[in-house]
Coordinates of C-alpha atoms and ligand atoms in Angstrom, one line a residue:
Chain F
X1 CA -4.7 161.0 12.9
X2 CA -6.5 163.1 15.7
X3 CA -10.1 162.0 16.1
X4 CA -12.8 165.1 15.7
X5 CA -13.5 165.9 18.4
X6 CA -17.3 168.1 18.8
X7 CA -17.9 171.1 20.3
X8 CA -21.2 169.8 21.2
X9 CA -20.0 168.1 24.5
X10 CA -21.0 165.4 27.2
X11 CA -24.9 167.0 27.3
X12 CA -25.6 166.6 24.0
X13 CA -26.1 162.4 24.5
X14 CA -28.0 161.1 22.0
X15 CA -31.3 159.5 22.9
X16 CA -35.2 160.9 24.3
X17 CA -36.0 163.6 25.7
X18 CA -38.3 166.7 26.6
X19 CA -41.8 165.1 26.7
X20 CA -41.3 162.2 25.0
X21 CA -44.7 160.5 25.7
X22 CA -46.2 160.5 22.9
X23 CA -43.1 160.2 20.8
X24 CA -40.4 162.9 20.1
X25 CA -41.4 165.5 17.6
X26 CA -38.2 166.4 16.3
X27 CA -34.6 165.2 15.6
X28 CA -31.5 166.7 16.3
X29 CA -28.3 165.7 15.2
X30 CA -24.7 167.3 14.2
X31 CA -24.4 167.6 10.7
X32 CA -21.0 166.8 9.6
X33 CA -19.4 168.3 7.0
X34 CA -16.1 168.1 5.4
X35 CA -16.0 171.1 4.2
X36 CA -18.1 174.7 4.8
X37 CA -17.2 177.3 3.1
X38 CA -18.8 181.4 2.0
X39 CA -18.2 182.5 -1.4
X40 CA -18.2 186.1 -2.0
X41 CA -18.2 188.2 -5.1
X42 CA -17.1 191.3 -5.6
X43 CA -19.8 193.9 -7.5
X44 CA -20.2 193.0 -11.2
X45 CA -19.0 189.4 -10.6
X46 CA -22.2 188.1 -8.6
X47 CA -23.5 186.0 -12.2
X48 CA -19.7 185.0 -12.9
X49 CA -19.4 183.9 -9.3
X50 CA -22.5 182.2 -9.3
X51 CA -21.1 180.2 -12.2
X52 CA -18.3 179.5 -11.4
X53 CA -20.1 178.0 -7.9
X54 CA -22.4 176.0 -9.6
X55 CA -19.9 174.1 -11.9
X56 CA -16.8 173.6 -9.1
X57 CA -19.9 172.2 -6.9
X58 CA -22.3 170.7 -8.9
X59 CA -25.0 172.5 -8.1
X60 CA -27.1 175.0 -9.7
X61 CA -27.2 178.5 -8.5
X62 CA -28.2 181.6 -8.7
X63 CA -27.7 184.8 -7.5
X64 CA -31.5 185.4 -6.8
X65 CA -32.1 186.2 -2.5
X66 CA -32.2 183.0 -0.5
X67 CA -31.8 180.9 -3.3
X68 CA -30.4 177.8 -3.3
X69 CA -29.2 174.4 -3.9
X70 CA -28.3 170.7 -3.2
X71 CA -26.9 167.2 -5.2
X72 CA -27.2 163.8 -4.3
X73 CA -23.5 163.8 -3.2
X74 CA -24.0 166.1 -0.6
X75 CA -23.0 169.1 -1.6
X76 CA -25.6 171.8 -1.2
X77 CA -24.7 175.6 -1.1
X78 CA -27.5 178.9 -0.1
X79 CA -27.3 182.7 -1.1
X80 CA -26.9 184.6 2.3
X81 CA -26.8 188.2 1.4
X82 CA -26.1 190.4 -1.7
X83 CA -23.3 188.4 -4.1
X84 CA -22.9 186.2 -1.1
X85 CA -22.9 182.0 -0.7
X86 CA -22.6 179.4 2.7
X87 CA -21.4 176.2 0.5
X88 CA -20.8 173.2 2.5
X89 CA -20.3 169.3 1.4
X90 CA -19.3 166.0 2.5
X91 CA -15.6 166.5 0.7
X92 CA -12.4 167.7 2.6
X93 CA -11.3 168.9 -0.5
X94 CA -14.3 170.8 -1.6
X95 CA -12.7 174.4 0.3
X96 CA -9.4 174.1 -1.6
X97 CA -10.6 173.0 -4.8
X98 CA -13.4 176.6 -4.7
X99 CA -10.3 178.9 -2.9
X100 CA -7.9 177.5 -5.7
X101 CA -10.7 178.4 -9.2
X102 CA -12.2 181.3 -8.1
X103 CA -10.4 184.2 -9.8
X104 CA -9.3 186.8 -6.6
X105 CA -10.7 189.7 -9.8
X106 CA -14.3 187.5 -9.2
X107 CA -14.4 187.4 -5.6
X108 CA -12.9 185.7 -2.2
X109 CA -13.3 182.4 -0.8
X110 CA -13.2 181.4 3.1
X111 CA -12.6 178.5 4.0
X112 CA -14.9 178.1 7.4
X113 CA -14.9 173.7 7.5
X114 CA -13.7 174.8 11.7
X115 CA -15.1 177.6 12.5
X116 CA -18.8 176.1 11.9
X117 CA -21.0 173.7 13.3
X118 CA -24.3 172.5 11.6
X119 CA -26.5 171.3 13.6
X120 CA -29.4 169.8 11.4
X121 CA -33.0 169.0 12.9
X122 CA -36.1 167.3 11.4
X123 CA -39.4 166.3 12.4
X124 CA -43.3 167.0 12.0
X125 CA -42.7 170.0 14.8
X126 CA -39.8 171.1 13.3
X127 CA -41.6 174.1 12.0
X128 CA -42.8 174.9 15.5
X129 CA -39.7 174.6 17.1
X130 CA -38.2 176.9 14.2
X131 CA -40.8 179.8 15.3
X132 CA -39.5 180.2 18.7
X133 CA -36.1 180.8 17.6
X134 CA -36.9 183.4 14.4
X135 CA -38.8 186.1 13.2
X136 CA -39.5 183.7 10.1
X137 CA -41.9 182.6 8.1
X138 CA -41.0 179.3 8.7
X139 CA -43.7 177.4 6.0
X140 CA -42.9 175.7 2.6
X141 CA -44.8 178.1 0.8
X142 CA -42.5 180.5 2.1
X143 CA -39.5 178.9 2.9
X144 CA -39.2 176.3 -0.4
X145 CA -36.5 173.4 0.3
X146 CA -33.4 174.5 -0.7
X147 CA -33.1 178.2 -0.2
X148 CA -31.9 180.0 2.8
X149 CA -32.0 182.2 5.3
X150 CA -29.3 184.8 7.3
X151 CA -30.7 185.1 10.2
X152 CA -29.9 185.3 14.2
X153 CA -31.5 185.0 17.2
X154 CA -30.1 187.5 19.8
X155 CA -26.3 187.8 19.2
X156 CA -25.5 185.0 17.5
X157 CA -25.7 184.4 13.6
X158 CA -27.2 181.4 13.0
X159 CA -28.0 180.5 8.7
X160 CA -30.6 178.4 7.6
X161 CA -31.3 176.5 4.8
X162 CA -34.3 173.6 4.3
X163 CA -32.7 170.3 3.2
X164 CA -36.6 169.2 2.6
X165 CA -39.4 169.4 4.1
X166 CA -39.4 168.6 7.3
X167 CA -36.1 169.4 7.3
X168 CA -33.4 172.2 8.6
X169 CA -29.5 172.7 8.7
X170 CA -28.3 175.4 11.0
X171 CA -25.0 176.4 10.7
X172 CA -23.5 178.7 13.8
X173 CA -20.1 179.6 15.4
X174 CA -18.2 176.4 16.5
X175 CA -17.8 178.5 19.3
X176 CA -21.6 179.6 20.4
X177 CA -22.1 175.3 19.3
X178 CA -23.2 174.3 22.5
X179 CA -25.0 177.4 23.8
X180 CA -27.3 177.3 20.5
X181 CA -27.3 173.6 21.3
X182 CA -28.9 174.6 24.5
X183 CA -31.3 176.3 23.2
X184 CA -32.4 174.5 20.3
X185 CA -33.1 171.9 23.1
X186 CA -34.9 173.8 25.7
X187 CA -37.5 174.9 22.4
X188 CA -37.6 171.7 21.5
X189 CA -38.5 170.4 25.2
X190 CA -42.5 170.9 24.6
X191 CA -42.3 168.2 21.3
X192 CA -39.7 166.0 22.9
X193 CA -37.1 165.5 20.9
X194 CA -33.9 162.5 19.7
X195 CA -30.7 163.2 19.7
X196 CA -29.2 161.1 17.2
Chain R
X1 CA -40.3 197.3 14.7
X2 CA -39.3 196.1 10.8
X3 CA -37.0 196.9 8.1
X4 CA -37.7 196.0 4.7
X5 CA -34.2 194.3 3.5
X6 CA -33.9 195.4 0.0
X7 CA -32.1 191.6 -0.5
X8 CA -33.6 189.5 2.2
X9 CA -37.1 191.3 2.5
X10 CA -38.9 192.1 5.9
X11 CA -37.2 191.9 8.7
X12 CA -37.3 192.2 13.2
X13 CA -35.1 195.6 14.5
X14 CA -33.3 192.7 16.0
X15 CA -31.4 191.4 13.0
X16 CA -30.4 195.4 12.0
X17 CA -27.0 197.4 13.8
X18 CA -28.0 201.0 13.7
X19 CA -24.3 202.2 12.0
X20 CA -25.3 206.7 12.3
X21 CA -26.1 210.1 10.6
X22 CA -26.6 210.1 6.6
X23 CA -26.9 213.2 6.3
X24 CA -23.7 214.7 7.3
X25 CA -20.8 215.1 4.9
X26 CA -16.8 215.3 6.5
X27 CA -15.0 218.3 4.9
X28 CA -12.3 217.9 2.9
X29 CA -9.4 215.6 4.3
X30 CA -6.9 218.6 3.9
X31 CA -9.8 220.8 5.9
X32 CA -8.2 222.3 8.9
X33 CA -11.5 224.6 10.0
X34 CA -12.2 223.5 13.5
X35 CA -15.9 224.2 13.2
X36 CA -16.4 222.3 10.4
X37 CA -15.0 219.3 12.2
X38 CA -16.9 219.5 15.2
X39 CA -19.8 219.8 13.2
X40 CA -19.1 216.9 11.2
X41 CA -17.5 214.6 14.2
X42 CA -19.8 215.8 17.3
X43 CA -23.2 217.5 16.6
X44 CA -26.2 216.4 15.3
X45 CA -29.7 218.2 14.1
X46 CA -31.8 214.9 15.8
X47 CA -35.2 216.0 14.6
X48 CA -38.0 215.4 15.0
X49 CA -39.3 213.7 12.3
X50 CA -37.7 212.3 8.8
X51 CA -34.4 210.7 9.6
X52 CA -32.0 209.4 6.6
X53 CA -29.8 207.0 8.6
X54 CA -27.2 204.6 7.8
X55 CA -27.9 200.3 9.5
X56 CA -26.4 197.5 9.3
X57 CA -28.0 194.3 8.9
X58 CA -25.9 192.2 10.8
X59 CA -27.7 189.9 11.7
X60 CA -28.8 189.0 8.5
X61 CA -26.9 189.6 4.0
X62 CA -24.7 192.4 6.2
X63 CA -25.4 195.1 3.3
X64 CA -25.5 198.4 5.2
X65 CA -28.2 200.7 4.0
X66 CA -29.3 204.1 4.2
X67 CA -33.1 204.3 6.0
X68 CA -35.4 206.9 5.9
X69 CA -37.2 206.9 9.2
X70 CA -39.7 208.8 11.0
X71 CA -38.5 209.7 14.7
X72 CA -41.9 210.2 15.8
X73 CA -43.9 207.8 14.5
X74 CA -40.9 205.0 14.0
X75 CA -42.1 204.7 10.2
X76 CA -40.2 203.3 8.1
X77 CA -40.2 205.9 4.5
X78 CA -37.6 203.9 2.6
X79 CA -34.5 201.9 2.7
X80 CA -31.7 201.2 -0.3
X81 CA -28.5 199.2 -0.2
X82 CA -26.4 202.1 1.3
X83 CA -23.9 201.8 -1.6
X84 CA -26.7 202.8 -4.3
X85 CA -28.4 206.0 -2.0
X86 CA -26.7 208.8 -1.7
X87 CA -25.8 209.1 2.2
X88 CA -22.7 210.8 4.7
X89 CA -20.6 212.3 1.4
X90 CA -22.2 211.7 -1.4
X91 CA -25.9 213.1 0.4
Ligands
ZN1 ZN1 -30.9 191.5 4.7

């Protein structure tokens, strides 16, 4: 079988970096996903799509702006627009299952598994670091666990889901992943960061 | 400048892209009225004050919006999904 290569290259070295004399404030890693999928409902089909996605992924999804969910198997999803969801999971078959299960009269399902890279960033200083890059409120009350935001860092679109009190996952175009990793590392330098 | 996206809430201008004047109406496709087509394609009133515009929340939910904006103060007066709002041909 062909080895899966990371787009992050040799710059993204495991270890401690930046100002880590007092320990590191965040840990950054590439979150490896088996499937990454975007699903879009046709107008009026939002409820049907949400119910179908919930059933296939075993998640409790809602069409509310920014809402999201995750389950124990690591499947997670969040709303990124009107009738639009970004879903991912460890299971490589998930993308195919969703494409097969969502009727073409309900909406469209696009397999992005090879088109996105997901960064996980976690640690005590995670909100401080992300607030440097995005004009969003990262406090837990404004951005609760499992909810998500579709946003941008300059020209790079980024979809963000909060996966824990101090953990976020950031979805970026795979072709921009190496450049974005550099940005993320630069923003983490003052708090010190671990790459895992 | 902040725009209140009806889906995402208040977001920075940098996430949005301008999509053009939302007040012009396309002439009938069968029309051969050159002046009407010239006005539609090129001529803009460019008002100093309230203006209806198409925007897209490109770096966000990607919805197309109709924004009413004051071109003198940059005050945003209304924001609505383009599919629900009267704009362009529907104005
Ligand atoms: Zn939006």
